[in-house]
Tab-separated table of C-alpha atoms and ligand atoms in Angstrom:
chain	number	residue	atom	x	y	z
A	165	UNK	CA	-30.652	-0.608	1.026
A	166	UNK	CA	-28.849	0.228	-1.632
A	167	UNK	CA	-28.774	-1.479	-5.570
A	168	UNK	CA	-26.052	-3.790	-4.869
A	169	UNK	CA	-27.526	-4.502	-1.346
A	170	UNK	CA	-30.795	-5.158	-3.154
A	171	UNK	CA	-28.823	-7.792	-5.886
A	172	UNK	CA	-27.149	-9.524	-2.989
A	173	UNK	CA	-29.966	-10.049	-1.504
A	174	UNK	CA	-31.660	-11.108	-4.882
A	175	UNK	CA	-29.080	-13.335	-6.105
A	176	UNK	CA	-26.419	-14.049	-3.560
A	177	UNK	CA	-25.569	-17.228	-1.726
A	178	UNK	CA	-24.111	-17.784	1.801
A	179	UNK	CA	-21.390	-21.100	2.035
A	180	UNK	CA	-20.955	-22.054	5.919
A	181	UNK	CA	-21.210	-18.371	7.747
A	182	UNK	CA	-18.408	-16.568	6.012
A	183	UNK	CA	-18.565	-17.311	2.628
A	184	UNK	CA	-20.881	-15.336	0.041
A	185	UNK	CA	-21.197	-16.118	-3.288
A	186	UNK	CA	-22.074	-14.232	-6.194
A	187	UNK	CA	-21.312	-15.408	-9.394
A	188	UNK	CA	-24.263	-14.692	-11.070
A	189	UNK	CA	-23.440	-10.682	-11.445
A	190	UNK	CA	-19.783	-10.322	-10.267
A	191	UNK	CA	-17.174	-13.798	-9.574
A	192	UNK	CA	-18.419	-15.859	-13.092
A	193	UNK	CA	-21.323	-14.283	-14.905
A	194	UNK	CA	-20.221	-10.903	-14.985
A	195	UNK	CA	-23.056	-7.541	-15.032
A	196	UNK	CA	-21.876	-4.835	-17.176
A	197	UNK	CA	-24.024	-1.919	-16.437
A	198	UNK	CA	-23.718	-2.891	-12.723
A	199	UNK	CA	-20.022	-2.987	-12.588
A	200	UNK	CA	-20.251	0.259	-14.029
A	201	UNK	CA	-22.350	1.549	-11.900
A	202	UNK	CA	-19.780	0.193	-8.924
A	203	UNK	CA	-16.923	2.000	-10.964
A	204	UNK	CA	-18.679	5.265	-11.236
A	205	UNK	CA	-19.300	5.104	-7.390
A	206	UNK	CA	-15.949	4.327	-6.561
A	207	UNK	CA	-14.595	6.703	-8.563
A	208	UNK	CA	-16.608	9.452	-7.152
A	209	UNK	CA	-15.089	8.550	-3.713
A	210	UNK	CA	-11.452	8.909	-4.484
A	211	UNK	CA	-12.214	12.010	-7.360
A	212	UNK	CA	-10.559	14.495	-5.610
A	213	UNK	CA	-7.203	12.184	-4.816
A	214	UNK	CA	-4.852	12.571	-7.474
A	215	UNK	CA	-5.459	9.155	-8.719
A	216	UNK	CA	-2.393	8.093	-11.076
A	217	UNK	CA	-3.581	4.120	-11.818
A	218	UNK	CA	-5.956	1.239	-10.678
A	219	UNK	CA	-4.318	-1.753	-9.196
A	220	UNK	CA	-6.490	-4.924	-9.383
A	221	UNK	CA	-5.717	-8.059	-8.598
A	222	UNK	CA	-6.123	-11.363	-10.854
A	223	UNK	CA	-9.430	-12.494	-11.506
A	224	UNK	CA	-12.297	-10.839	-9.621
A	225	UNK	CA	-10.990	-7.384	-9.210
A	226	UNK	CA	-10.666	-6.643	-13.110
A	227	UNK	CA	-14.311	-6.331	-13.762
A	228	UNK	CA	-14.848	-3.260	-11.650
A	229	UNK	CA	-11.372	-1.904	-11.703
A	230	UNK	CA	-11.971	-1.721	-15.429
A	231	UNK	CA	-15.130	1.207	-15.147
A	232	UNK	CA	-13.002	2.788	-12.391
A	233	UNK	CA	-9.890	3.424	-14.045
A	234	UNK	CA	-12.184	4.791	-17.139
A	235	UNK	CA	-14.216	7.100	-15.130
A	236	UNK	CA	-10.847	8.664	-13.358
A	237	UNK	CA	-9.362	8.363	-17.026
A	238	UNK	CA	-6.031	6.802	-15.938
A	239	UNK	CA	-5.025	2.953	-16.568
A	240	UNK	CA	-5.449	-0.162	-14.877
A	241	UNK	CA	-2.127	-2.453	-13.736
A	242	UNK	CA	-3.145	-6.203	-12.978
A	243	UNK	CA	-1.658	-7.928	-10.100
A	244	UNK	CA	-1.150	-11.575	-10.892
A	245	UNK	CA	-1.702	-14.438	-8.983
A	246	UNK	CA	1.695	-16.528	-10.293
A	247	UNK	CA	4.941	-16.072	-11.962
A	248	UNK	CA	4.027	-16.378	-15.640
A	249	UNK	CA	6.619	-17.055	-18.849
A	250	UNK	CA	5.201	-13.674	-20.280
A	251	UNK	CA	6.716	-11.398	-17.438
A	252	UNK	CA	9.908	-10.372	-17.462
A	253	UNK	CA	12.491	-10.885	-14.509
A	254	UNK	CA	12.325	-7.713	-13.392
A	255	UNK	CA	9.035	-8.204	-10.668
A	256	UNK	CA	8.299	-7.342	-7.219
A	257	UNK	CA	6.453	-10.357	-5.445
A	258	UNK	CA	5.390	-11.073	-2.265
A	259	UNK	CA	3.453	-13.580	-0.608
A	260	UNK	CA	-0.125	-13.926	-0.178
A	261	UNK	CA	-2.279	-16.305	2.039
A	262	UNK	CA	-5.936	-17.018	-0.059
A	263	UNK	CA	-9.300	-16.140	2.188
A	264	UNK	CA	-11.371	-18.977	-0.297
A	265	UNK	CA	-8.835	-21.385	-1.186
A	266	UNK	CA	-6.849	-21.259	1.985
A	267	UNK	CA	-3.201	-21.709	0.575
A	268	UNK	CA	-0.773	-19.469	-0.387
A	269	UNK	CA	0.184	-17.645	-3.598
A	270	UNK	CA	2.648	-15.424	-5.094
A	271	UNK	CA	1.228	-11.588	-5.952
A	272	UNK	CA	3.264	-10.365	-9.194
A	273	UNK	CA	3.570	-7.138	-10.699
A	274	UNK	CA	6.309	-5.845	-13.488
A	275	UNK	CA	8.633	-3.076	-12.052
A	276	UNK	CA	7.552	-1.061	-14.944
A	277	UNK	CA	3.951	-0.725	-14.472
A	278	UNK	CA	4.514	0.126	-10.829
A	279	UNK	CA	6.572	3.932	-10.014
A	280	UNK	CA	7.527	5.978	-7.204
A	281	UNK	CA	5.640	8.866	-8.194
A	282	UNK	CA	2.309	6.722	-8.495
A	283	UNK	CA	-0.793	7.488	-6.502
A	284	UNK	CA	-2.752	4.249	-6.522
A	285	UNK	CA	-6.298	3.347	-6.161
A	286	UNK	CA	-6.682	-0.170	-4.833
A	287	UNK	CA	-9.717	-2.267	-6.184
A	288	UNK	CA	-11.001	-5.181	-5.499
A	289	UNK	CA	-14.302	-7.688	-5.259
A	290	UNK	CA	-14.045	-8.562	-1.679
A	291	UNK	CA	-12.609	-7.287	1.663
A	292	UNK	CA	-12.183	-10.294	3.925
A	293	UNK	CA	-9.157	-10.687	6.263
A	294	UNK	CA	-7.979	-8.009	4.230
A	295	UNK	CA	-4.686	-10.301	2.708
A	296	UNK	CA	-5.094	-9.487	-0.577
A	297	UNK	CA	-4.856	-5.598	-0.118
A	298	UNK	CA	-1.953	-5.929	2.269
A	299	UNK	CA	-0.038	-7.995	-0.536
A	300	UNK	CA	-0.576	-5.333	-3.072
A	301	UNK	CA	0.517	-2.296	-0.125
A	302	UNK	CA	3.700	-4.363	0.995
A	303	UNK	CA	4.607	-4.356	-3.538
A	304	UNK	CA	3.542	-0.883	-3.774
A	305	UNK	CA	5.797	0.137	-0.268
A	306	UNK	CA	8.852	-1.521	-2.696
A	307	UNK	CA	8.193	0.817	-5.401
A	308	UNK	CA	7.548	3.719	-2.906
A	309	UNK	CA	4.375	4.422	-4.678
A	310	UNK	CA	1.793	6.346	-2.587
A	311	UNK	CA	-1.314	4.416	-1.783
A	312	UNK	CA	-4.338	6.888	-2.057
A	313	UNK	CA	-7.255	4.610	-0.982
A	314	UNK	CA	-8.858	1.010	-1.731
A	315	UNK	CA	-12.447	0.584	-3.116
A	316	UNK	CA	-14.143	-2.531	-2.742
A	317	UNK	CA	-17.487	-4.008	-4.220
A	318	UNK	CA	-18.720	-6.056	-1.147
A	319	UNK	CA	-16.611	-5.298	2.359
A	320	UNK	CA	-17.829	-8.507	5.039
A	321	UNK	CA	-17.363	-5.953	7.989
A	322	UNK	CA	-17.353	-9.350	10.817
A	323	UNK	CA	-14.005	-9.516	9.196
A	324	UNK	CA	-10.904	-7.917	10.029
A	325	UNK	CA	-9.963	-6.356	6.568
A	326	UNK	CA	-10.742	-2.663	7.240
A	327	UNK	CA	-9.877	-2.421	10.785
A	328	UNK	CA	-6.161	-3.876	9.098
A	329	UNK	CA	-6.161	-1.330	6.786
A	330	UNK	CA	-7.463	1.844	9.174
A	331	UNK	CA	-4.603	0.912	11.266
A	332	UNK	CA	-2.224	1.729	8.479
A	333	UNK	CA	-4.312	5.099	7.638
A	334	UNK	CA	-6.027	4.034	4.317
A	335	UNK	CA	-9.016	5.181	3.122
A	336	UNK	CA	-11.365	2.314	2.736
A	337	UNK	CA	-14.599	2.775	0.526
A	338	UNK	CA	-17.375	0.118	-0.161
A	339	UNK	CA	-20.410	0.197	-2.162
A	340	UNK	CA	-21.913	-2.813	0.184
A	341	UNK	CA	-20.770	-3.557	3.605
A	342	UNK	CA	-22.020	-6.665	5.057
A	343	UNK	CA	-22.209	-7.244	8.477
A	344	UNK	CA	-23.749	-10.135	9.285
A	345	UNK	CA	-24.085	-13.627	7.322
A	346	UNK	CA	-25.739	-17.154	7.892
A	347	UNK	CA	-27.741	-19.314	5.724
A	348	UNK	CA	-31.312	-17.252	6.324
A	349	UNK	CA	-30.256	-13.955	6.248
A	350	UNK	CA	-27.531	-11.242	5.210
A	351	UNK	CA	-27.329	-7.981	7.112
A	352	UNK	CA	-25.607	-4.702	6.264
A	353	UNK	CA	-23.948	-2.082	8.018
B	664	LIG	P1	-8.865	-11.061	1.941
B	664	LIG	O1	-7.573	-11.062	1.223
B	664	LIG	O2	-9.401	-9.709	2.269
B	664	LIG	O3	-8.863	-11.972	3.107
B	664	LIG	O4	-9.904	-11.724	0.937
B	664	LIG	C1	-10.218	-11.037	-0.241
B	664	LIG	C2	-10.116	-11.922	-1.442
B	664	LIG	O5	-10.651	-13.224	-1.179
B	664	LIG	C3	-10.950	-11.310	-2.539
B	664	LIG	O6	-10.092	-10.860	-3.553
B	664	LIG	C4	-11.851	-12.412	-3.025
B	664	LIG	O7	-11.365	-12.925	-4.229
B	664	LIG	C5	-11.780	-13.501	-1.979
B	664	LIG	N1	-12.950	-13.539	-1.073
B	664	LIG	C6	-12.947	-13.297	0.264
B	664	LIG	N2	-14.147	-13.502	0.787
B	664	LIG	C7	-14.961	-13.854	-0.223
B	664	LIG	C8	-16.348	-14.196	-0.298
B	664	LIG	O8	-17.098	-14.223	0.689
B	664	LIG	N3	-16.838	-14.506	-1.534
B	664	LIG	C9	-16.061	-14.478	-2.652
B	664	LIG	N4	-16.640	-14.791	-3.830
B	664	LIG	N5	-14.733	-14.178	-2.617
B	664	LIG	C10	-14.189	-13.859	-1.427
């Protein structure tokens, strides 16, 4: 088991039997020194990659993304989650259907931050039904930026996120992969 196996299993809390919750280190209450730790893995995966920027998503995915983008030394572009009065009109959006609060949300992104000779690093808290990272690869497929590989902090393998995203050739990394949840036990890959 590995250190962020060992804190899930610590600290984390299963809601109905797809649903963990850990906002004591990662989704509230945030652990430095373990989400750089995370980063520092992450990064090690995707070193060799040509890694231009980080693309995170709005709110989860910033915490990690943050050590990431410092250990490859290149910067960090936020996705957000609605159209705000501080972008500008220039965005790409798409649509984006939420794993936890089942509705639907707009994925924004300034043209600027986003260009066709980009190699992008993906990262994010959770891999679900894999939504999320298909938003951000449909915005970055606008832009024709490359997409060089998605790391994730906790992957729930029982769900179809990474077979999604093997399908379309992408490199998938995860520091924990889960692969079994209920209320009286959690079991990784
Ligand atoms: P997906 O888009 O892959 O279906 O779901 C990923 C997104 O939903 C993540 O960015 C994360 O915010 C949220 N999410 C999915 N499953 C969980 C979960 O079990 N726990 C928490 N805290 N968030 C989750």
């Amino acid at each position: 088991m590995n250190y962020l196996e060992k804190r899930i299993i610590e600290e984390g809390k299963v809601i109905g039997d797809d649903i963990l919750k850990v906002s004591s280190f990662l989704n509230q209450q945030v652990d430095i020194k373990l989400m750089q730790k995370i980063g520092k893995d992450i990064a090690k995966y995707f070193k060799d990659k040509n890694i231009t920027k980080i693309v995170t998503i709005e709110t989860s995915g910033i915490a990690p993304a943050i050590f990431v983008a410092k250990e490859l030394n290149v910067p960090m572009v936020i996705f957000k989650k609605e159209n705000s009065k501080t972008l500008n009109s220039d965005l790409y959006v798409t649509k984006v259907k939420s794993f936890t609060k089942n509705n639907i949300y707009n994925l924004v992104v300034s043209k600027e931050f986003i260009c066709n000779n980009d190699s992008i690093l993906i990262v994010d808290d959770f891999l679900a039904a894999g939504e999320a990272a298909t938003g951000v690869i449909k915005i970055l497929k606008m832009a024709n930026a490359k997409v060089a590989g998605i790391g994730i902090v906790i992957e729930k393998s029982f769900q179809p996120g990474r077979e999604k995203l093997e399908k379309e050739n992408i490199d998938v990394y995860s520091v924990a992969r889960i692969k079994k949840l209920s209320n009286t036990n959690i079991e990784f890959l």
